[in-house]
Structures are given as structure tokens and as C-alpha cells.
XYZ file of C-alpha atoms in Angstrom:
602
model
C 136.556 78.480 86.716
C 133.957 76.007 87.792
C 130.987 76.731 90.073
C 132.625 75.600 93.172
C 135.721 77.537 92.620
C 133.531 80.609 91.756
C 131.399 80.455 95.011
C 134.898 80.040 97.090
C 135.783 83.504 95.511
C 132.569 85.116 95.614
C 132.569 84.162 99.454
C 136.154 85.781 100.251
C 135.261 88.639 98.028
C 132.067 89.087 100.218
C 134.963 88.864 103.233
C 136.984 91.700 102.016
C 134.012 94.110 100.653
C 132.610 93.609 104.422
C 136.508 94.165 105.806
C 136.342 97.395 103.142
C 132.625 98.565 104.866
C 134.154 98.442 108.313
C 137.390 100.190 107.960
C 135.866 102.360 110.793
C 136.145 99.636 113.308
C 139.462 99.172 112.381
C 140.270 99.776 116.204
C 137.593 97.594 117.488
C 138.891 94.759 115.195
C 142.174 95.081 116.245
C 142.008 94.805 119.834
C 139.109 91.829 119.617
C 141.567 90.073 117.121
C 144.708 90.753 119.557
C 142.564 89.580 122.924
C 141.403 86.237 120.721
C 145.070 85.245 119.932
C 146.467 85.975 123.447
C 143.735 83.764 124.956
C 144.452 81.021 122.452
C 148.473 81.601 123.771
C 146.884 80.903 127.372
C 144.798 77.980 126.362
C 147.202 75.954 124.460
C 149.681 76.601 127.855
C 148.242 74.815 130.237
C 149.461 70.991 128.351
C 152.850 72.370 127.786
C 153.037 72.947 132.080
C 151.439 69.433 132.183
C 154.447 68.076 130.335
C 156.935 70.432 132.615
C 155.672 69.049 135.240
C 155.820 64.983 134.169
C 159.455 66.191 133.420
C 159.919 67.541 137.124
C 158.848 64.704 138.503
C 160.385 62.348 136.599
C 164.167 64.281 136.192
C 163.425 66.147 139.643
C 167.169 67.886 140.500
C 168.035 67.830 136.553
C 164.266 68.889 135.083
C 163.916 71.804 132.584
C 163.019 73.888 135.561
C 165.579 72.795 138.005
C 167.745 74.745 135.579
C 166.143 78.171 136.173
C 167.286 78.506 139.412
C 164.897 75.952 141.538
C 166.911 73.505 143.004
C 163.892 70.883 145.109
C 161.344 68.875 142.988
C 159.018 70.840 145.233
C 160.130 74.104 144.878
C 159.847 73.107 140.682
C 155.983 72.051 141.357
C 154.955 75.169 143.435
C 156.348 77.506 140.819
C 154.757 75.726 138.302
C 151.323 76.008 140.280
C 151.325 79.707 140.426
C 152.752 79.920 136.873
C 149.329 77.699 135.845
C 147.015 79.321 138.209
C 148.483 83.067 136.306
C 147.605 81.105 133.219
C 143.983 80.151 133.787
C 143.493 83.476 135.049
C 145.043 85.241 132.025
C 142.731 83.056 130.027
C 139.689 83.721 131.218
C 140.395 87.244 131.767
C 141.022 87.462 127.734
C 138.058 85.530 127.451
C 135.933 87.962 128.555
C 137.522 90.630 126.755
C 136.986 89.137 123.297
C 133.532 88.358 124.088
C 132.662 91.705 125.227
C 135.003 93.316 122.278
C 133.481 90.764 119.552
C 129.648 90.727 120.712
C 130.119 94.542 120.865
C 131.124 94.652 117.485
C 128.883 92.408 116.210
C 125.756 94.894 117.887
C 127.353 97.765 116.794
C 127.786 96.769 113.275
C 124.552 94.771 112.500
C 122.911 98.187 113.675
C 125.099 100.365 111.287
C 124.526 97.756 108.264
C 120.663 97.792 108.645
C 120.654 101.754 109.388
C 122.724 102.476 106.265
C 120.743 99.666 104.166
C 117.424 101.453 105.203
C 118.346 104.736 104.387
C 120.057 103.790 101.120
C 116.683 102.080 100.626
C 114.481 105.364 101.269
C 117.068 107.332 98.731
C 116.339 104.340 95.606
C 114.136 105.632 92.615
C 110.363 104.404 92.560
C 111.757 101.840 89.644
C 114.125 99.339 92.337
C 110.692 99.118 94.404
C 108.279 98.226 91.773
C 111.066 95.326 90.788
C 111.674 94.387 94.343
C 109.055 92.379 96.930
C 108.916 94.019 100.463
C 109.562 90.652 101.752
C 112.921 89.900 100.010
C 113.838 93.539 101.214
C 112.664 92.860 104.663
C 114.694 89.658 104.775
C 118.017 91.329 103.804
C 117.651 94.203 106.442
C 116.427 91.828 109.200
C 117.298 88.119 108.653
C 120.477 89.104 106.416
C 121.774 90.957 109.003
C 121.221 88.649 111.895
C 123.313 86.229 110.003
C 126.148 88.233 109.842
C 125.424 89.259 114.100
C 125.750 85.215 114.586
C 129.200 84.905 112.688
C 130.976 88.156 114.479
C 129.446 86.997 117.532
C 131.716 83.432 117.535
C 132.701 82.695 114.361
C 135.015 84.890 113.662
C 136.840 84.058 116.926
C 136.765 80.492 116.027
C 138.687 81.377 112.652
C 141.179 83.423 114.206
C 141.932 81.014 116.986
C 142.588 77.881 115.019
C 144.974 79.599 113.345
C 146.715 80.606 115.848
C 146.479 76.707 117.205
C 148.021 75.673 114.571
C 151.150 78.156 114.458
C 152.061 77.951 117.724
C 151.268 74.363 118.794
C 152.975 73.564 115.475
C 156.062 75.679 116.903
C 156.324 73.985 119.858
C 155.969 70.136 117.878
C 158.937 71.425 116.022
C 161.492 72.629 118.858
C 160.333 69.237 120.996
C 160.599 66.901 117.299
C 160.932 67.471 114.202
C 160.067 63.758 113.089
C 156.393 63.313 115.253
C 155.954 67.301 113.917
C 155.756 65.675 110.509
C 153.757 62.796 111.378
C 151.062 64.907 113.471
C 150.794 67.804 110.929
C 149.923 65.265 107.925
C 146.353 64.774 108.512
C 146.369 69.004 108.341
C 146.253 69.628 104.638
C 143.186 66.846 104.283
C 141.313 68.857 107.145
C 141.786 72.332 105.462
C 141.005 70.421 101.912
C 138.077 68.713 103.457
C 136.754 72.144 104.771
C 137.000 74.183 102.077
C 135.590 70.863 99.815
C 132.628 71.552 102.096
C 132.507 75.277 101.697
C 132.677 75.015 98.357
C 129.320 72.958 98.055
C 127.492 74.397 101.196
C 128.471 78.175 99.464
C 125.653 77.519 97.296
C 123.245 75.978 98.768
C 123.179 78.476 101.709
C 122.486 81.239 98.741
C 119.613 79.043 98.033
C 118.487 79.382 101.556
C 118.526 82.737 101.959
C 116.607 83.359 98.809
C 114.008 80.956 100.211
C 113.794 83.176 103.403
C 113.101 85.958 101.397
C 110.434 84.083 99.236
C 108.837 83.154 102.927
C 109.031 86.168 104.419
C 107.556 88.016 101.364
C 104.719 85.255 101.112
C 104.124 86.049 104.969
C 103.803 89.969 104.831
C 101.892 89.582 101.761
C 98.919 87.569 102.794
C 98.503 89.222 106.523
C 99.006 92.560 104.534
C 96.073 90.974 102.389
C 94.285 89.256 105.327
C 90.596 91.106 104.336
C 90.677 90.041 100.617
C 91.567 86.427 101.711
C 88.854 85.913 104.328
C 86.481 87.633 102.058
C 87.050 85.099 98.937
C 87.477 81.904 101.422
C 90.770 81.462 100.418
C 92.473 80.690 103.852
C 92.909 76.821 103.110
C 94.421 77.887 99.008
C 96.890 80.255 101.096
C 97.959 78.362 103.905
C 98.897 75.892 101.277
C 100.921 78.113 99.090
C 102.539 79.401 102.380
C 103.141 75.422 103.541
C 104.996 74.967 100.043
C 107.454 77.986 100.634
C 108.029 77.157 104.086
C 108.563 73.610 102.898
C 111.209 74.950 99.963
C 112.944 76.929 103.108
C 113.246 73.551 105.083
C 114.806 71.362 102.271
C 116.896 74.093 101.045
C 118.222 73.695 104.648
C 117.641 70.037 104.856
C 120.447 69.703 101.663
C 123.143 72.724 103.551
C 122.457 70.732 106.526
C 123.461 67.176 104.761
C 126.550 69.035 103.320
C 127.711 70.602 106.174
C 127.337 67.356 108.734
C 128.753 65.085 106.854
C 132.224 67.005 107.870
C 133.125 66.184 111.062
C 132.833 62.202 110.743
C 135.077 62.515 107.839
C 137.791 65.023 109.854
C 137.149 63.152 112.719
C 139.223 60.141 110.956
C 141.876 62.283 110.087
C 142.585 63.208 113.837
C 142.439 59.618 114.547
C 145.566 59.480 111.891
C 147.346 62.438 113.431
C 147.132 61.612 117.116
C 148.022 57.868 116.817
C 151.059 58.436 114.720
C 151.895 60.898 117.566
C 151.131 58.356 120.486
C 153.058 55.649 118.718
C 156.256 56.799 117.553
C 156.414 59.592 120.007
C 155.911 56.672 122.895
C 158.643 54.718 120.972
C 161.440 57.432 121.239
C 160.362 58.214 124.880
C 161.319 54.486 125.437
C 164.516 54.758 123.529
C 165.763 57.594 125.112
C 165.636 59.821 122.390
C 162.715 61.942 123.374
C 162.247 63.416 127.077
C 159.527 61.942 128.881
C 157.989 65.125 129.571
C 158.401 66.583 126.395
C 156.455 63.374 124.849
C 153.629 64.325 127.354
C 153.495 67.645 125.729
C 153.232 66.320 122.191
C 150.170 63.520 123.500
C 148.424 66.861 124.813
C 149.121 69.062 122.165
C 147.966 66.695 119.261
C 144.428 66.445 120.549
C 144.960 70.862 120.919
C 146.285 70.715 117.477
C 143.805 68.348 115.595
C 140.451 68.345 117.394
C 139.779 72.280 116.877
C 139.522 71.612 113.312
C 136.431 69.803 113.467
C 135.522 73.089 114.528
C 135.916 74.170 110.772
C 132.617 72.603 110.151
C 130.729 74.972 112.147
C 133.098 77.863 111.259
C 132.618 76.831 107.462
C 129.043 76.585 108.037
C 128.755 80.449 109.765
C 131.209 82.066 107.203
C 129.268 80.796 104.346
C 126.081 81.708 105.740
C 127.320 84.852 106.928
C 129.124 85.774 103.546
C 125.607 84.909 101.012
C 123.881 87.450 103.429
C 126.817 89.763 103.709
C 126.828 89.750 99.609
C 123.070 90.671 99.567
C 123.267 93.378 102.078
C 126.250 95.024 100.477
C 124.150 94.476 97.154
C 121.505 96.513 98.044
C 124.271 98.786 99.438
C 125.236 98.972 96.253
C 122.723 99.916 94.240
C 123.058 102.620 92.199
C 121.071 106.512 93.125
C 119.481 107.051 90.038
C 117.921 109.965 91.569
C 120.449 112.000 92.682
C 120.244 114.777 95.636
C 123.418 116.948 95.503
C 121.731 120.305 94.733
C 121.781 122.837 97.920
C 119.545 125.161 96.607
C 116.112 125.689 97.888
C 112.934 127.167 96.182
C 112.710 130.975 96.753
C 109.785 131.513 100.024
C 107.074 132.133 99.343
C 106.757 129.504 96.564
C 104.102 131.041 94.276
C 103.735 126.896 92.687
C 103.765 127.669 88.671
C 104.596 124.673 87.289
C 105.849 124.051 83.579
C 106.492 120.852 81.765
C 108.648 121.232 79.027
C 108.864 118.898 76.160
C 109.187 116.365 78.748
C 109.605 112.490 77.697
C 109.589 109.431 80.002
C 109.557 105.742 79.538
C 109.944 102.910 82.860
C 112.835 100.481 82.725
C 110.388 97.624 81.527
C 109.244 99.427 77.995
C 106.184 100.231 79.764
C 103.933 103.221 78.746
C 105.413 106.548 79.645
C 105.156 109.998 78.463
C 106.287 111.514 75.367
C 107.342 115.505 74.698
C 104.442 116.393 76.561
C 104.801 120.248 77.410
C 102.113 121.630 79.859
C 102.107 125.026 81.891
C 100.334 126.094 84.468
C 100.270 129.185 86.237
C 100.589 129.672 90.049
C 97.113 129.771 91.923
C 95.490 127.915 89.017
C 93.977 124.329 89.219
C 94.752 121.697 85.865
C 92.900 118.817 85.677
C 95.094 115.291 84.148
C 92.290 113.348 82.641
C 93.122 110.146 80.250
C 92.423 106.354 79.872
C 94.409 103.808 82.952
C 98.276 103.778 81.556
C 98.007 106.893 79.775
C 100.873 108.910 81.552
C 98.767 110.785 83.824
C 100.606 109.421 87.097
C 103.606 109.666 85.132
C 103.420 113.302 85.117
C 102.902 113.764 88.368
C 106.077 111.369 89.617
C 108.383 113.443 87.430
C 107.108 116.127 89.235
C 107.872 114.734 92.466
C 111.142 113.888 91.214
C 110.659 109.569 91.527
C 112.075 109.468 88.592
C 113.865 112.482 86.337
C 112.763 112.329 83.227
C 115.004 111.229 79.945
C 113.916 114.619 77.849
C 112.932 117.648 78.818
C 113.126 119.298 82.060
C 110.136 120.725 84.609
C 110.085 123.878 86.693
C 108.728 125.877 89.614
C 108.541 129.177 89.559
C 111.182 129.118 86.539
C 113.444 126.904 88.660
C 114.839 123.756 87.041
C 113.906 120.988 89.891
C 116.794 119.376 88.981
C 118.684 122.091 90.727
C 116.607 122.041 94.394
C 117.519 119.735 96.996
C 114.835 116.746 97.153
C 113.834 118.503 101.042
C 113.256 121.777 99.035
C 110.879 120.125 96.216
C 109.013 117.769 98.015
C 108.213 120.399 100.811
C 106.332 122.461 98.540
C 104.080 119.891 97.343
C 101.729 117.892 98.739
C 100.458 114.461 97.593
C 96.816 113.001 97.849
C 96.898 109.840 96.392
C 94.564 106.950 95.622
C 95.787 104.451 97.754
C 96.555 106.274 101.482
C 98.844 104.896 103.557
C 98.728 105.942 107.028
C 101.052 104.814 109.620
C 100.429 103.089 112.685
C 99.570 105.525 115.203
C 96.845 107.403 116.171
C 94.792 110.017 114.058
C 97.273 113.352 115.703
C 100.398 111.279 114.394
C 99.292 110.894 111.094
C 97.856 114.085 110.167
C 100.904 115.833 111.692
C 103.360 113.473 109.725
C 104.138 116.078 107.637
C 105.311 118.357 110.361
C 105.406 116.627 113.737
C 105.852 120.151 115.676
C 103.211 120.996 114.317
C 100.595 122.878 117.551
C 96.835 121.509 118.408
C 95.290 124.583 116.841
C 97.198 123.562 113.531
C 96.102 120.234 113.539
C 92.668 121.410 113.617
C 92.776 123.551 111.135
C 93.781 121.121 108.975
C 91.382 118.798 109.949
C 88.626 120.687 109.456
C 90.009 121.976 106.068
C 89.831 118.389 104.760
C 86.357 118.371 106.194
C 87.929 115.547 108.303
C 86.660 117.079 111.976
C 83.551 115.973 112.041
C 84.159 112.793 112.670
C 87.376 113.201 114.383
C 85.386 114.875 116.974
C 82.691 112.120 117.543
C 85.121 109.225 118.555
C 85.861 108.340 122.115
C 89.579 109.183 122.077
C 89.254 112.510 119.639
C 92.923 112.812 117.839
C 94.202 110.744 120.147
C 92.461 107.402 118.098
C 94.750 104.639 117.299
C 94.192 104.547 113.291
C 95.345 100.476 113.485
C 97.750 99.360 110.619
C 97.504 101.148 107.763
C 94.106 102.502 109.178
C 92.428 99.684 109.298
C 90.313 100.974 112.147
C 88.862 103.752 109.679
C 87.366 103.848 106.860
C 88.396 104.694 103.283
C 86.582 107.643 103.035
C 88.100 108.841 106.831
C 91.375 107.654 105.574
C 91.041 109.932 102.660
C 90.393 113.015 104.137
C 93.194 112.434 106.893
C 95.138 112.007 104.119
C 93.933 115.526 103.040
C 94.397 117.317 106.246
C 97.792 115.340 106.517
C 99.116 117.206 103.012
C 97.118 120.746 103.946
C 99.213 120.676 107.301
C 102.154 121.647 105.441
C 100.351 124.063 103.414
C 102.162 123.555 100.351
C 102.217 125.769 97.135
C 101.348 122.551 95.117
C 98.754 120.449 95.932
C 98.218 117.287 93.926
C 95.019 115.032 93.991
C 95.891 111.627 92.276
C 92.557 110.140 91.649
C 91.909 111.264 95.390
C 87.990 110.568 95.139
C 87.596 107.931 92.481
C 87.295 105.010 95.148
C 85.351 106.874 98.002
C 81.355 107.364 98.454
C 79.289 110.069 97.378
C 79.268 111.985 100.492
C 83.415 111.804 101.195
C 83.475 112.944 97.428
C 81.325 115.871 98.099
C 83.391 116.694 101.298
C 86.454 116.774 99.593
C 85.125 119.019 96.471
C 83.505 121.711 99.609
C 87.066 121.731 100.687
C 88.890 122.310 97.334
C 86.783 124.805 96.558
C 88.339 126.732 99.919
C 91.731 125.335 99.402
C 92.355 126.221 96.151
C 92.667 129.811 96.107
C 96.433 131.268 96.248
C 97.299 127.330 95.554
C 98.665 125.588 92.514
C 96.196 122.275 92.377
C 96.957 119.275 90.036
C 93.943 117.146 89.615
C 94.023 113.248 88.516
C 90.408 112.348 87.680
C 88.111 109.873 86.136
C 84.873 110.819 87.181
C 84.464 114.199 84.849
C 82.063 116.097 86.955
C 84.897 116.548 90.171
C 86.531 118.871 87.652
C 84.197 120.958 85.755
C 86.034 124.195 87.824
C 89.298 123.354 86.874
C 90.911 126.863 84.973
C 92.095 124.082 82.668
C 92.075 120.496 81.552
C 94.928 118.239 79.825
C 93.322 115.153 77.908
C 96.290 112.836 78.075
C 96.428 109.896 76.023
C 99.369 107.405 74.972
C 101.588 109.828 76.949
C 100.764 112.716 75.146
C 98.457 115.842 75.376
C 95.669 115.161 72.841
C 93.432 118.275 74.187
C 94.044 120.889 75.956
C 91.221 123.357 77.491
C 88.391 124.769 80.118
C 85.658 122.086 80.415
C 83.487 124.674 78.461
C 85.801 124.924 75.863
C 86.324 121.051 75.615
C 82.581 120.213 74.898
C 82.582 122.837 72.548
C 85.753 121.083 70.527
C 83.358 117.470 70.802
C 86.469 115.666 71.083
C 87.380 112.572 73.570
C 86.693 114.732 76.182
C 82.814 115.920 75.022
C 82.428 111.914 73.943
C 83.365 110.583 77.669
C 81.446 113.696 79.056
C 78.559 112.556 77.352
C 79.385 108.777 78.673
C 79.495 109.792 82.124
C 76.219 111.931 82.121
C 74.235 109.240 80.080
C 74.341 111.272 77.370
C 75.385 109.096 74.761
C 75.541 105.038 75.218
C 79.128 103.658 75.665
C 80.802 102.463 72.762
C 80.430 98.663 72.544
C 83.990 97.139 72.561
C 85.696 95.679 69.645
């Protein structure tokens, strides 16, 4: 099958996996589709009354209508005027009820699509978004879906209504004359030809297109997203050109569709030309022989131009299907992708969670043969705080996403209080523990949103609790607007050390059995550092705590430590009990406390 033939295919296969994802708008569908083909009936009716009434006039007492019962020429022509002005109104009354049915549609589904997409999107393993670029994702749920809006909006009308054109105009051709019929319906089969010739090289370049949106808008969301660390290395001129080269690939990606697609009509347009002259001539020909009713040749004139001219319209219907379809196949895509990570348990974690947490013999590796872990086994009992120490890469975050359940691991299994989580809803899991990471993310809002993200009912006394907990309400308290301070995007209006400990108070809100600290104070100053230990020290007790560390001092307290290296537990120990071994632990200890000089490298 060659390319052309494959992207004809792939486009009508996009068609009927859409038609399969709507099959609750069946109704809807149904009743625009009906209104579209009885306005087409009206439209088309207006030249057949023009031909009635060149018939009247000319055949008067012996006309077509003379023989339903109306015996003057006048009689004939007022009859006919309230038959035509029924016939306009009909029209436009089914006009507006395919518009409202189709546009209605078209709202209602684009919605559905991009809700569904999204929250398919939150339930995808960590693994489809280190792979995929927010942009391209942001481009399927927004741009992707527009696309699709634009077709159900006319398109789709258009298709249904020159087929109905061409059935019943071409029934009426045939009653009236077999022989201009023929001659009017020849140019036809080159018009469909020519427009599915078209579709068949537009298909791909409009695939092209879209993935050039995506490229832009990722380019886009990644430099404002990014805006600080340009300005700060001067690179605005370097990025504005890198973002004038993918706007430039969108444009003549479009620039080559566009060629495609316009170079349609002035081809079809010739074909018409064929159609309605062979019409005009030999239809005018048997008029003047006698063998073909004078009104009844005024029909045929008419109807040609109805026939033949809508096609052109194929070009722009062409042009939305295949648009529509290469964005309908990457919505349904990401539709499709698989749940790796599964939530069909319906059990919960026992209350109160007492947070012991056992690893055992669990093994992980990523998709891309990245570092993992390997048969690591690790238990820790509830109340009691292990530290994760270990090189970057060694398996330390690892660990901790298992636990979370962003990925499930390939050996092994993990447990709280005894409980497989494998057997816990997600809700269940994920409510008992709460994450402190590195990087904090915190959502556009103000400072009351984000610490109560966690549990938005949360009261004002709760909040502050929290707050202060995380040693966070110190400064909370000194700005103008309190907890009522709009943190910017992604708190841009703090800084990292205030974004930390909100992100503290924001997990300590929940109060969760587990907490977990990934590397929570390696990238904030002394004095946020030495907040955050005051609070652990408080927090701690009647808590599980998981600790990701590289600075060795933050977690000298720890009941125990896990030295993790090459995704495996090399040591295993109380800090006291670690220096004593003089392992790699006691050899970075000493490193860290300018003990010892570092190792030179190899």
C-alpha cells in the first residue's frame, strides 16, 4: 500500500475511532444529520419551482401544474408563490436547527475530548511524562481539539450536504433526461478523484503541521517557563532565534498544505465548466426540438450549477477533514495510552495508619535502561525516621516513587503496615504520605490556596498550624496581604527558601503517617535549613519520616541510615554506628566535615 493510500486509511480510520468515541451522541448526531439533509431538500427546491414556473408560463392551461387541479396561469403562479415562500422558510428554519444542533455538538464534544484527555493524562505513569514535552501535550489538549471544534462546526455539514446534492439533484436529472443526466454527471468521478488526489497528499502534510504546532508551542512554554535563566545568561537574541526557526518550520509546513490544498478548486473549477456546458448545449438543443419541455430544461440549467459548483466545496471540506482527522488521531492516541499504573483496588489503609514501611526484595529499572534499583529490601518501623543517602542516580528517588506508587516495581513488592500497596486504592496510599520534594511547585494562587492544596476545607486555625509547623509563619505574617498573598506562577513572588517551607506546611496539613523529604534542604540557605531541621525535630514524633539527603549533618538523628549505591543497599546503620564501620559513609562524613581531603578524580 503506498503512502498516499495509507494516509487515506489512516484518515477514515481516525473517522470511525472518533464515530466509536461518540456513540453517546448518537442522538445529537442523528437529528443534526437529519436537519442538514432536509435543508439541502429545501435548497436544491427553489430551481426546480423556477423551472415550474417557466413551464406555467410558457404551457399556461396545459403546464405540469394546470394538471393538479389549477385551471388559470395565475392561479398556477400564486400557488407556486406560497409553495416557494413555505420553501425558503423551511430552509432557513432547518438552517438554524443544524447550526444550533452541530455547533452544540461541536462545544459539547471538544469539552468532553479535552476533559477525558486531561484526566487520562493525570492517571499516566511518571515514565509517558519524562518521554513527552508539556508543549506537544498542551497542543493536543488545546490546539488538537480546536481543530476538530472547526470541522463539527461546518465541515461536517458540508460533507453531508453534498451528498445529498448529488442524490437528489441527480434524481431529478434522471426523471427530466436520462441523456443530459449522463452528460452532466461525467465531470463527477474527476471531482471526487481530484479530491481525494488532494487528500491524499494534504493527509500528510497537515500531520506535519500539527507536529510543528506542538514543537512551537513546547518551544514557547519552555523559554517563558525559563524566562529568569535566559535574561540572566543574555540569551534573549540566541532564543528568539531558535523560537523564529520553529515558528518559521510551522509556516512552511503550512505554506506546502496550503499549495496542495489551493491548487483544487482551479482544477475542479474546469470540470464544472465541462458539466454545465454539455448541459446548456444539448439540453438547449432538445428544448428546440421538442423533445425536452421548456421548463424542465430550465430546471436542468439551474440544477447543474446546484449539482457541480458545491464540489469545489470539497476543497475546503478535504482541507477540514484532514486537518481535523491528524488531530483527531493524536487526541485519541493519547486516549489511548496504556495505564501502566493501575487503580482498581477499593481497599483503603486501616485509620489510624501507624506508617511502617517495608521494602521487600524490591527491583526497578526505567523504560530507557536507565539506573534503577535492584533487590533492595529495607524496613522501617512506624514512628521511626530512615535516612536514603547515595551518589546522584543511585536509586534513592527511585525508592521513594515506588513508594508513591509512579511506577510499581518489576520484583518485589512494598508495604504499609503489612499491607501490599498494590492492593489500596491510589486515594488511600497517596493520602497517607506526604511529599517534600526538591523542586516545589506551587500553584498559582495565593499562599492560603497552596498550603491548603492538600485539603481545601481545610479551617484558618489549621492552616496556621501548619504554617507555623513548617516554621513558615513568620514570614507569612509580615507581608501586606498575610495568607491571602498571591504566590505568582509557580511562586515566583517568593523565595526558594519560603517556597520550601510552604511546601512543608502544605504536606503537614494533611498530617500524614509518612512524611518524605526528597533532598528538601539541599538547595536552600543556612537559615531555611535550620528552620526546617527545628521543625522535624517536632514533627517527627508518632511519624514515619523518609529522608533524601546529601548534606550528612541534616541527618545525624535519623534512628537509621541506608547507604544506597548502584541501586542497592551497600550500608545499613545509625550515623554512630556508620563511622564506626569507616565505610563510604565515615569517608564522605569525613569529606563533608573537612576531615579528610576529597579524593582527586580519576
Amino acid at each position: 500500500m503506498t503512502n498516499a493510500a495509507s494516509q487515506t486509511t489512516s484518515s477514515f480510520a481516525a473517522l470511525a475511532r472518533l464515530l466509536r468515541y461518540a456513540r453517546g451522541y448518537r442522538r445529537q448526531i442523528l437529528a443534526a444529520t437529519t436537519c442538514s439533509i432536509i435543508n439541502k431538500l429545501f435548497d436544491i427546491a427553489p430551481e426546480i419551482l423556477i423551472g415550474v414556473a417557466i413551464d406555467v408560463v410558457v404551457n399556461q392551461e396545459t403546464s405540469f401544474v394546470a394538471s393538479l387541479g389549477f385551471d388559470s396561469a395565475q392561479s398556477q403562479i400564486l400557488a407556486l408563490g406560497a409553495l416557494t415562500f413555505f420553501v425558503w422558510a423551511g430552509e432557513s428554519l432547518f438552517e438554524y436547527l443544524f447550526q444550533i444542533l452541530w455547533r452544540n455538538l461541536a462545544q459539547r464534544l471538544q469539552a468532553d475530548l479535552r476533559q477525558d484527555a486531561y484526566e487520562h493524562v493525570q492517571r499516566l505513569d511518571m515514565s509517558f511524562f519524562e518521554s513527552r514535552s508539556s508543549g506537544q501535550l498542551v497542543a493536543t489538549m488545546n490546539d488538537d481539539v480546536n481543530q476538530l471544534e472547526r470541522f463539527l462546526d461546518g465541515g461536517a455539514n458540508a460533507m453531508i450536504q453534498v451528498v445529498v446534492t448529488v442524490i437528489a439533484v441527480g434524481a431529478v436529472f434522471f426523471i427530466l433526461s436520462p441523456l443530459v443526466a449522463l452528460l452532466a454527471f461525467t465531470p463527477i468521478p474527476l471531482i471526487i478523484w481530484g479530491a481525494f488526489y488532494f487528500q491524499r497528499k494534504a493527509g500528510p502534510l497537515y500531520a506535519d503541521v500539527r507536529e510543528k504546532v506542538g514543537d512551537l508551542s513546547n518551544r514557547l512554554a519552555n523559554n517563558l517557563g525559563g524566562i529568569a535563566t535566559i535574561k540572566s545568561f543574555t540569551a534573549e537574541e540566541r532564543e528568539a532565534e531558535r523560537l523564529r526557526n520553529s515558528s518559521e518550520a510551522y509556516v512552511t509546513a503550512n505554506r506546502q498544505a496550503i499549495r496542495v490544498s489551493s491548487a483544487f478548486i482551479p482544477v475542479i473549477r474546469m470540470a464544472i465548466l465541462a458539466g454545465f456546458l454539455a448541459t446548456f448545449t444539448v439540453g438547449g438543443m432538445m428544448a428546440l426540438e421538442g423533445t425536452l419541455n421548456v421548463g424542465a430544461y430550465g430546471v436542468l440549467v439551474f440544477l447543474t450549477q446546484r449539482l457541480l459548483w458545491p464540489l469545489t466545496g470539497l476543497a475546503t471540506v478535504v482541507d477540514l477533514f484532514e486537518r481535523a482527522m491528524a488531530s483527531t488521531r493524536r487526541i485519541l492516541d493519547l486516549l489511548a495510552e496504556p495505564v501502566k499504573v493501575t487503580d482498581t483496588a477499593s481497599d483503603t489503609l486501616p485509620h489510624p495508619v501507624s506508617g511502617a514501611v517495608a521494602f521487600n526484595n524490591v527491583s526497578f529499572h526505567y523504560p530507557n535502561g536507565t539506573a534503577g534499583v535492584d533487590g533492595i529490601s529495607l524496613a522501617i518501623p512506624a514512628g521511626h525516621t530512615l535516612a536514603l543517602v547515595g551518589t546522584t542516580g543511585s536509586g534513592k528517588s527511585t525508592l521513594i516513587k515506588l513508594l508513591m506508587r509512579f511506577y510499581d516495581p518489576q520484583q518485589g513488592n512494598i508495604t504499609i503496615d503489612d499491607i501490599g500497596i498494590s492492593t489500596i486504592s491510589l486515594k488511600s496510599l497517596r493520602q497517607a504520605i506526604g511529599l517534600v520534594s526538591q523542586d516545589v511547585y506551587l500553584f498559582e494562587g495565593s499562599i492560603r490556596d497552596n498550603i491548603a492544596y492538600g485539603r481545601p476545607e481545610a479551617g484558618l486555625d489549621d492552616i496556621i498550624a501548619a504554617a507555623r509547623q513548617a516554621e513558615a509563619w513568620g514570614f507569612i505574617e509580615q507581608l501586606p496581604d498575610g495568607l491571602d498573598t498571591p504566590v505568582g506562577e509557580r511562586g515566583v513572588r517568593l523565595s526558594g527558601g519560603q517556597r520550601q517551607r510552604l511546601s512543608l506546611a502544605r504536606a503537614l496539613l494533611t498530617d500524614p503517617a509518612i512524611l518524605i523529604l526528597d533532598e528538601a534542604t539541599s538547595a536552600v540557605d543556612n537559615e531555611t535549613e535550620a528552620a526546617i531541621q527545628r521543625s522535624l525535630r517536632h514533627i517527627r514524633h508518632n511519624r514515619t519520616v523518609i529522608v533524601i539527603a546529601h548534606r550528612l549533618s541534616t541527618i545525624v538523628d535519623a534512628d537509621a541510615i541506608a547507604v544506597i549505591d548502584d541501586g542497592q543497599v551497600r550500608e545499613l546503620g545509625s550515623h554512630t554506628e556508620l563511622l564506626a564501620k569507616n565505610g563510604p559513609y565515615a569517608a564522605q562524613w569525613r569529606v563533608q566535615t573537612g576531615q579528610s581531603e576529597c579524593p582527586t578524580p580519576a
